[in-house]
PDB file of C-alpha atoms in Angstrom:
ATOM      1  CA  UNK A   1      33.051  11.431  18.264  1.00 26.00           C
ATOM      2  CA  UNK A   2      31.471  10.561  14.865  1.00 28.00           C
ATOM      3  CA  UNK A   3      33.306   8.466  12.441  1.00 31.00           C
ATOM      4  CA  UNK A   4      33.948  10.329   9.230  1.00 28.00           C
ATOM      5  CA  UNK A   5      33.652   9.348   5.679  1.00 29.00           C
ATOM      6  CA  UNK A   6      36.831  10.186   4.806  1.00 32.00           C
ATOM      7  CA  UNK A   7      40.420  10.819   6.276  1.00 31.00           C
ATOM      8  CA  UNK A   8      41.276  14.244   6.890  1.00 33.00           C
ATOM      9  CA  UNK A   9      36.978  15.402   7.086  1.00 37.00           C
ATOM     10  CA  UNK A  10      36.176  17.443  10.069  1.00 41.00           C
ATOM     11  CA  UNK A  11      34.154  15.526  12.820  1.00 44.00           C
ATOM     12  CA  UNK A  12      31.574  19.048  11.789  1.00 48.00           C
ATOM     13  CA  UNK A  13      30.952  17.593   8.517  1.00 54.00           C
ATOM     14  CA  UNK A  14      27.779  16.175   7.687  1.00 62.00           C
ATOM     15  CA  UNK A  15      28.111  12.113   6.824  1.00 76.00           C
ATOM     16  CA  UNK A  16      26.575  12.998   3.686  1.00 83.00           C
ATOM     17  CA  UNK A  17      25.848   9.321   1.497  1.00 89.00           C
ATOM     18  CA  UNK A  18      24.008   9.220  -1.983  1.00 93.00           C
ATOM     19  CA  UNK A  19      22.592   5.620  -2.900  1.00 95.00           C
ATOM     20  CA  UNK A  20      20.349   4.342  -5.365  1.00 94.00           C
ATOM     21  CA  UNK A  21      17.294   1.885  -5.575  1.00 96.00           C
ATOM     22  CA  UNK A  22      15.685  -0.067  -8.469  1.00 95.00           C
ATOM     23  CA  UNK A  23      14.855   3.493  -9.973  1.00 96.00           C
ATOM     24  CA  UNK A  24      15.992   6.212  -7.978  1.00 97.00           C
ATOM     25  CA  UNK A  25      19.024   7.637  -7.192  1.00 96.00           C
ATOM     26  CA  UNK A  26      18.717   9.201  -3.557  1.00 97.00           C
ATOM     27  CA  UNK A  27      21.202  12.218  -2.780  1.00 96.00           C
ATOM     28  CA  UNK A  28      21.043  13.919   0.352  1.00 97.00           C
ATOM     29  CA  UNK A  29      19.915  17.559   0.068  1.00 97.00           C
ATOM     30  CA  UNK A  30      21.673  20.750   1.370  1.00 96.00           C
ATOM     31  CA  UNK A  31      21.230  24.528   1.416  1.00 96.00           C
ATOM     32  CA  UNK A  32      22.216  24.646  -2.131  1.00 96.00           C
ATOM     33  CA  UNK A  33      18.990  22.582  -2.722  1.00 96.00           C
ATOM     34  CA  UNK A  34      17.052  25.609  -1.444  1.00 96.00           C
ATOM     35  CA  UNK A  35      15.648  27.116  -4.883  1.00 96.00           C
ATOM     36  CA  UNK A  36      14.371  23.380  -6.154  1.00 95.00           C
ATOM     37  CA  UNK A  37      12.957  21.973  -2.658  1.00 96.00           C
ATOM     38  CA  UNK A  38      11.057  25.578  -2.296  1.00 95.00           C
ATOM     39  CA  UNK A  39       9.785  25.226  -5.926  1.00 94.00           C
ATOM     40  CA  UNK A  40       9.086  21.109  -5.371  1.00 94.00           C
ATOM     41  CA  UNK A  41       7.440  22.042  -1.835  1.00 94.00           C
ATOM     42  CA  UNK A  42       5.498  24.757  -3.320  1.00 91.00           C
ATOM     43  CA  UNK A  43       3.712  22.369  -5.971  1.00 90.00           C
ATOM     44  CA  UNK A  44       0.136  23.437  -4.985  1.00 86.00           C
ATOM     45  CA  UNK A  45      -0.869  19.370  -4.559  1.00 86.00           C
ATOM     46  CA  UNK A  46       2.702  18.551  -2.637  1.00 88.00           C
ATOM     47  CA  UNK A  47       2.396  21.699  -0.466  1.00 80.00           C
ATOM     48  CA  UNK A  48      -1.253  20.634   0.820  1.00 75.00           C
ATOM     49  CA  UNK A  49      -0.344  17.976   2.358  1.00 75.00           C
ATOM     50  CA  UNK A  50       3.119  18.988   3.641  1.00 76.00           C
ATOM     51  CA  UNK A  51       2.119  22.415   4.914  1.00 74.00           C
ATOM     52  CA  UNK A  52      -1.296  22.375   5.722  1.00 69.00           C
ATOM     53  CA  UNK A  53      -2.341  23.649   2.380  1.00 67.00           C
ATOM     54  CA  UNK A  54      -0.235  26.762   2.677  1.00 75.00           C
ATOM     55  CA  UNK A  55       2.766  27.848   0.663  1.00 80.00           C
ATOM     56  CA  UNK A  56       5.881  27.404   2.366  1.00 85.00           C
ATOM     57  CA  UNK A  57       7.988  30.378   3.549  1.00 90.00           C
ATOM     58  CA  UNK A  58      11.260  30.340   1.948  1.00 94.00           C
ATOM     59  CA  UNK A  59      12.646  30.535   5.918  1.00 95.00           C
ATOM     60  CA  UNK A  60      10.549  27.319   6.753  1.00 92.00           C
ATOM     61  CA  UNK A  61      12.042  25.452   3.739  1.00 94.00           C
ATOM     62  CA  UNK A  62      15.900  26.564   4.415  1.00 96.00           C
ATOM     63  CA  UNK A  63      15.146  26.105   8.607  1.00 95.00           C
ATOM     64  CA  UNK A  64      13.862  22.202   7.435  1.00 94.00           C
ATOM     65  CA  UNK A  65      17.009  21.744   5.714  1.00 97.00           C
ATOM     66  CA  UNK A  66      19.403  23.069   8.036  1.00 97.00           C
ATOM     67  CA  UNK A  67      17.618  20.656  10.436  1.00 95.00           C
ATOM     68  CA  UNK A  68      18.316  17.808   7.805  1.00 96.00           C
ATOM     69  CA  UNK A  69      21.855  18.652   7.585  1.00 96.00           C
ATOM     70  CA  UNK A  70      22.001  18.733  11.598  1.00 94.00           C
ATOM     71  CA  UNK A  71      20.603  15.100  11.631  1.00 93.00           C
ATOM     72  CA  UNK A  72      22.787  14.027   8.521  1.00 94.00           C
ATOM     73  CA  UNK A  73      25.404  15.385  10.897  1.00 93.00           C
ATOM     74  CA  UNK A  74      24.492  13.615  14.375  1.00 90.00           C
ATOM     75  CA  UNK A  75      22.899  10.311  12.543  1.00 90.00           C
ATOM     76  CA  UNK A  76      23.241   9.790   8.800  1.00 91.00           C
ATOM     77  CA  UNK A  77      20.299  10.595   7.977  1.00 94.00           C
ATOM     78  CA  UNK A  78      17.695  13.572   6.600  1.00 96.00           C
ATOM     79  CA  UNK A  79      16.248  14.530   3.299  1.00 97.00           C
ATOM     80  CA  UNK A  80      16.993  12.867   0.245  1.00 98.00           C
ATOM     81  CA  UNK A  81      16.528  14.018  -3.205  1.00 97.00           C
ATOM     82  CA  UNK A  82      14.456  11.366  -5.049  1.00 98.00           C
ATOM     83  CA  UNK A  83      15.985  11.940  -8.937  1.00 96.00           C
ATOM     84  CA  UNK A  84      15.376   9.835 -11.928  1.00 92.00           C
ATOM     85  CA  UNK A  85      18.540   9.707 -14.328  1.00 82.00           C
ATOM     86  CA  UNK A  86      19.611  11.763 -15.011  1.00 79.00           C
ATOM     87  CA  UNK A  87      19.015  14.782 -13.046  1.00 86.00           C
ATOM     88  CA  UNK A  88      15.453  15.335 -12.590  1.00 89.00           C
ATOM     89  CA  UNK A  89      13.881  15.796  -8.921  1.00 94.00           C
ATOM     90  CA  UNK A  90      10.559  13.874  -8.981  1.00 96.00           C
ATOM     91  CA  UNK A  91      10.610  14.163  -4.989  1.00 97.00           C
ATOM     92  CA  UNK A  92      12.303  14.210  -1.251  1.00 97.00           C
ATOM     93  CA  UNK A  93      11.958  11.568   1.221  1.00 98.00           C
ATOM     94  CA  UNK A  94      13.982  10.918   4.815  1.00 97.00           C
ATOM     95  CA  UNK A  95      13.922  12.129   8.042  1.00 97.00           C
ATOM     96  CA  UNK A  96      13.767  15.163  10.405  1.00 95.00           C
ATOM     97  CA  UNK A  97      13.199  15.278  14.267  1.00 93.00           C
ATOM     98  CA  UNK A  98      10.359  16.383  15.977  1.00 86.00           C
ATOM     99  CA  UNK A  99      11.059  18.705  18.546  1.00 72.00           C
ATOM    100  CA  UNK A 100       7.735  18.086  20.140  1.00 68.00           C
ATOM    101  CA  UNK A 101       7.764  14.941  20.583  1.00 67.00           C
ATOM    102  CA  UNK A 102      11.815  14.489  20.162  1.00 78.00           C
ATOM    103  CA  UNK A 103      11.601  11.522  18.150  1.00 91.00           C
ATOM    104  CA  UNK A 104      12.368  11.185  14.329  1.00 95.00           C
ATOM    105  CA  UNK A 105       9.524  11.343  11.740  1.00 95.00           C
ATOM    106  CA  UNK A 106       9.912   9.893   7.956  1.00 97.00           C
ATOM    107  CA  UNK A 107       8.536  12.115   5.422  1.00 94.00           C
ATOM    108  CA  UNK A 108       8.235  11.835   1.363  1.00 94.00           C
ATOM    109  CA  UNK A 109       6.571  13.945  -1.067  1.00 95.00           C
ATOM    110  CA  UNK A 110       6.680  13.291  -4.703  1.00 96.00           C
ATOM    111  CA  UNK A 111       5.848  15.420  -8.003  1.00 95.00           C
ATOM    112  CA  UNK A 112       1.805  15.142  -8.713  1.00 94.00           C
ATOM    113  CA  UNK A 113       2.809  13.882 -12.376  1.00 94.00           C
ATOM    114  CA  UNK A 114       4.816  10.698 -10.865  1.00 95.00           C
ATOM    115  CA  UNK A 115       1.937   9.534  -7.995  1.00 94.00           C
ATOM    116  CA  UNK A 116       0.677   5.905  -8.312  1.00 94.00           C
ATOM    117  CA  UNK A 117       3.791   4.591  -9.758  1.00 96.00           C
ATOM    118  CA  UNK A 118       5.522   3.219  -6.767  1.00 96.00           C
ATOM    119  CA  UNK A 119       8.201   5.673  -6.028  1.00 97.00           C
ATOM    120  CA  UNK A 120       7.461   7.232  -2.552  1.00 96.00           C
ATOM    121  CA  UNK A 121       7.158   3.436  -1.176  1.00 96.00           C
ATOM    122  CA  UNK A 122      10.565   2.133  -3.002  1.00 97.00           C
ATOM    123  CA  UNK A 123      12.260   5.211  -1.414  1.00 98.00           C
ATOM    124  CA  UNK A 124      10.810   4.995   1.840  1.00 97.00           C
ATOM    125  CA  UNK A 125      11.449   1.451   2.558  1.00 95.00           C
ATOM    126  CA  UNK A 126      15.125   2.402   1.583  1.00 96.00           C
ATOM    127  CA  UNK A 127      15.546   4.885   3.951  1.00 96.00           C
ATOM    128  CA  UNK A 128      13.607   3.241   6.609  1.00 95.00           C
ATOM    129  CA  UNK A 129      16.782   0.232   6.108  1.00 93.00           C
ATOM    130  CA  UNK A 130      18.855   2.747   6.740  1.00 93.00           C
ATOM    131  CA  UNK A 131      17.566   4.031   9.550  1.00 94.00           C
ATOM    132  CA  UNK A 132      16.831   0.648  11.365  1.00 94.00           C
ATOM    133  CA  UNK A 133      20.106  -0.481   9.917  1.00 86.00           C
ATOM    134  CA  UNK A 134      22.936   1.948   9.560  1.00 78.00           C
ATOM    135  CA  UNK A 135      21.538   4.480  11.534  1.00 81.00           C
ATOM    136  CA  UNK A 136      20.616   1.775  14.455  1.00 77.00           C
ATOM    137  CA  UNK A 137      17.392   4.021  15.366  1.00 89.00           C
ATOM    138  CA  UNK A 138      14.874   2.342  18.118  1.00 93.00           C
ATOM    139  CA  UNK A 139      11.559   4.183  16.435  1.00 95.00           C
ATOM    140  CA  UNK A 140      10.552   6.068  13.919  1.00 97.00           C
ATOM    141  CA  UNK A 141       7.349   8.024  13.560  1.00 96.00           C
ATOM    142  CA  UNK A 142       5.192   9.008  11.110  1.00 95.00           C
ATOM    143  CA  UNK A 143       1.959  11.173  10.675  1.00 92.00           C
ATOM    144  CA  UNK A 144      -0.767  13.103   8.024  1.00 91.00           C
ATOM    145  CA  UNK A 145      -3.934  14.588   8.574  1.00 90.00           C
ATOM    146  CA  UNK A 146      -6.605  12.666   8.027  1.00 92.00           C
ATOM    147  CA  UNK A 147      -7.911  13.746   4.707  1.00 90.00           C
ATOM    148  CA  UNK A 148      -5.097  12.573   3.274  1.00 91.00           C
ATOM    149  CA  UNK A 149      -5.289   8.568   2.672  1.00 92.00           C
ATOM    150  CA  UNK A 150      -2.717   7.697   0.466  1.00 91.00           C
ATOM    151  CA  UNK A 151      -0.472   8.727   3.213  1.00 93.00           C
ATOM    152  CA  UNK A 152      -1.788   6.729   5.500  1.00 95.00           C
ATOM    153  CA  UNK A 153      -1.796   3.856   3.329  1.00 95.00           C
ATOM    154  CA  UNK A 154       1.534   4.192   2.355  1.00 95.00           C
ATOM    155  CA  UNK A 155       2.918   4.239   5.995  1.00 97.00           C
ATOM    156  CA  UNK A 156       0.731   1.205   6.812  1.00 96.00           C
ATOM    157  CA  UNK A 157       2.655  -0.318   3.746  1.00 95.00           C
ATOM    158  CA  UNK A 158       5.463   0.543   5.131  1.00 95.00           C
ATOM    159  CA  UNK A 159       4.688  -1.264   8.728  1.00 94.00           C
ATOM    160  CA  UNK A 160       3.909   1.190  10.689  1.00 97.00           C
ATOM    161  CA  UNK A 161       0.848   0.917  13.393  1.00 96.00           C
ATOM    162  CA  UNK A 162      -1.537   3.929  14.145  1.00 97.00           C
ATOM    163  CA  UNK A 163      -0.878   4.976  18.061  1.00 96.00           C
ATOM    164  CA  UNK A 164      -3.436   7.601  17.868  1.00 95.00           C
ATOM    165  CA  UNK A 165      -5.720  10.156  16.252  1.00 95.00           C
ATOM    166  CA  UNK A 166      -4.972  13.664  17.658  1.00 91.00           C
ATOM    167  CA  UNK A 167      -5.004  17.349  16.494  1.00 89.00           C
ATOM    168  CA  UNK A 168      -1.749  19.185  15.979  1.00 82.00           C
ATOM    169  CA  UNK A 169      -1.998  22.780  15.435  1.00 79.00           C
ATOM    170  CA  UNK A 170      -5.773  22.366  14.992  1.00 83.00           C
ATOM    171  CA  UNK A 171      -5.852  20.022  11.932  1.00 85.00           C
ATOM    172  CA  UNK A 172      -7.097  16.473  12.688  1.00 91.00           C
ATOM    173  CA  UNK A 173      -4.115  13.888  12.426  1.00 91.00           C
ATOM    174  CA  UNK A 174      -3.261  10.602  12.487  1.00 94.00           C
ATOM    175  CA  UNK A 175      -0.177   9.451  14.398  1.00 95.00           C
ATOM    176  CA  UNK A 176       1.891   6.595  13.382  1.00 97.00           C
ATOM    177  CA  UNK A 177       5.079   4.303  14.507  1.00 97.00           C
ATOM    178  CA  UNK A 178       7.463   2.016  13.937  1.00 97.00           C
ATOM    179  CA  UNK A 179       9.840   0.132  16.391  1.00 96.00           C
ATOM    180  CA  UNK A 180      13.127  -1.111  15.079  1.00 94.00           C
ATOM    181  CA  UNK A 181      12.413  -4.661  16.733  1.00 93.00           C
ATOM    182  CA  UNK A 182       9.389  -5.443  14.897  1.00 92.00           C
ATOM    183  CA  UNK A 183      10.694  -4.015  11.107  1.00 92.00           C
ATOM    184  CA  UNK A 184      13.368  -6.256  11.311  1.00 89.00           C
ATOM    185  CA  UNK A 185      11.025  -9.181  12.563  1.00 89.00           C
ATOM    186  CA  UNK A 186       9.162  -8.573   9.967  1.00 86.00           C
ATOM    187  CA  UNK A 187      11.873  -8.274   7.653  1.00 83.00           C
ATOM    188  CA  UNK A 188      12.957 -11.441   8.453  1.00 83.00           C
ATOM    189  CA  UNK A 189       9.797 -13.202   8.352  1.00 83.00           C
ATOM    190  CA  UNK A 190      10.030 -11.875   4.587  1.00 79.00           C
ATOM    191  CA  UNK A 191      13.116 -12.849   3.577  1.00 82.00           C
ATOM    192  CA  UNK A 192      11.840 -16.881   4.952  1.00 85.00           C
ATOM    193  CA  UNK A 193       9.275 -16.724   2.844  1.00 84.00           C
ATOM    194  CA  UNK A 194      11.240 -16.059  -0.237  1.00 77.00           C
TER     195      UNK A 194
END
């Protein structure tokens, strides 16, 4: 049984945890999200890369939630709302599973008016600690098709390793991973040299 957050919360409830970092806050997003992650998702230079260049249907976005809350539910993690105080959404970034390979994939988009300022790498290292940390996960993958570079830079910033270059669903893509052993070596390594 899953601990729970607080006394008296049904073991059914999603551990849902806000946090913050040097300049986001991070709060976990849920079917009331729906309207703003469709419109965010829907940004013609966010949607490229997140749905092959297609606009997302509104059941895709709500399905991709649910799953969030599922795995906010099971793990502790999912999709986070990446805001800048007060209240405005400049992105999402977490986790969902992938069925096909049933492993857990990290994911970030951010508004086209905030790239190149840092954010999607300050909120994916956070949630990557939480995932090797709280969450106690043994991998985590990551991919993007290979048009898309800053992508792939930022998960090679992030530590990952490319396993492979392989289509999915016909587009050419890049696959990616991280073990838990080797972020916290690394993390360690870090900290010595500070």
């Amino acid at each position: 049984r899953t601990a729970t957050l607080a006394a008296g919360m049904a073991d059914t409830e999603p551990r849902l945890s806000s946090f913050s970092t040097e300049r986001l806050e991070l709060r976990p997003l849920t079917l009331d999200d729906l309207d703003l992650v469709m419109a965010h998702w829907s940004e013609p230079e966010v949607g490229r890369w997140l749905f092959d260049d297609r606009l997302p249907e509104r059941a895709k976005v709500e399905e991709e939630l649910q799953m969030s809350l599922d795995l906010f539910r099971s793990r502790g993690l999912g999709i986070w709302g990446l805001y800048r105080p007060p209240r405005e959404l400049i992105g999402t970034c977490g986790f969902l599973p992938v069925a096909e390979v049933g492993e857990i994939e990290i994911l970030f988009s951010i508004e086209p008016r905030h790239w190149r300022r840092g954010y999607a790498l300050e909120a994916s290292r956070a949630t990557l600690e939480r995932a090797f940390g709280g969450a106690d996960l043994r991998r985590v993958v990551g991919g993007c098709g290979v048009p898309n570079e800053s992508y792939r830079r930022l998960l090679e910033r992030l530590g990952m390793h490319l396993d492979k270059r392989e289509p999915i669903r016909g587009i050419d893509c890049y696959h990616y991973s991280l073990e838990r052993a080797a972020y916290l070596a690394e993390r360690a390594a870090a900290a010595r040299q500070r």
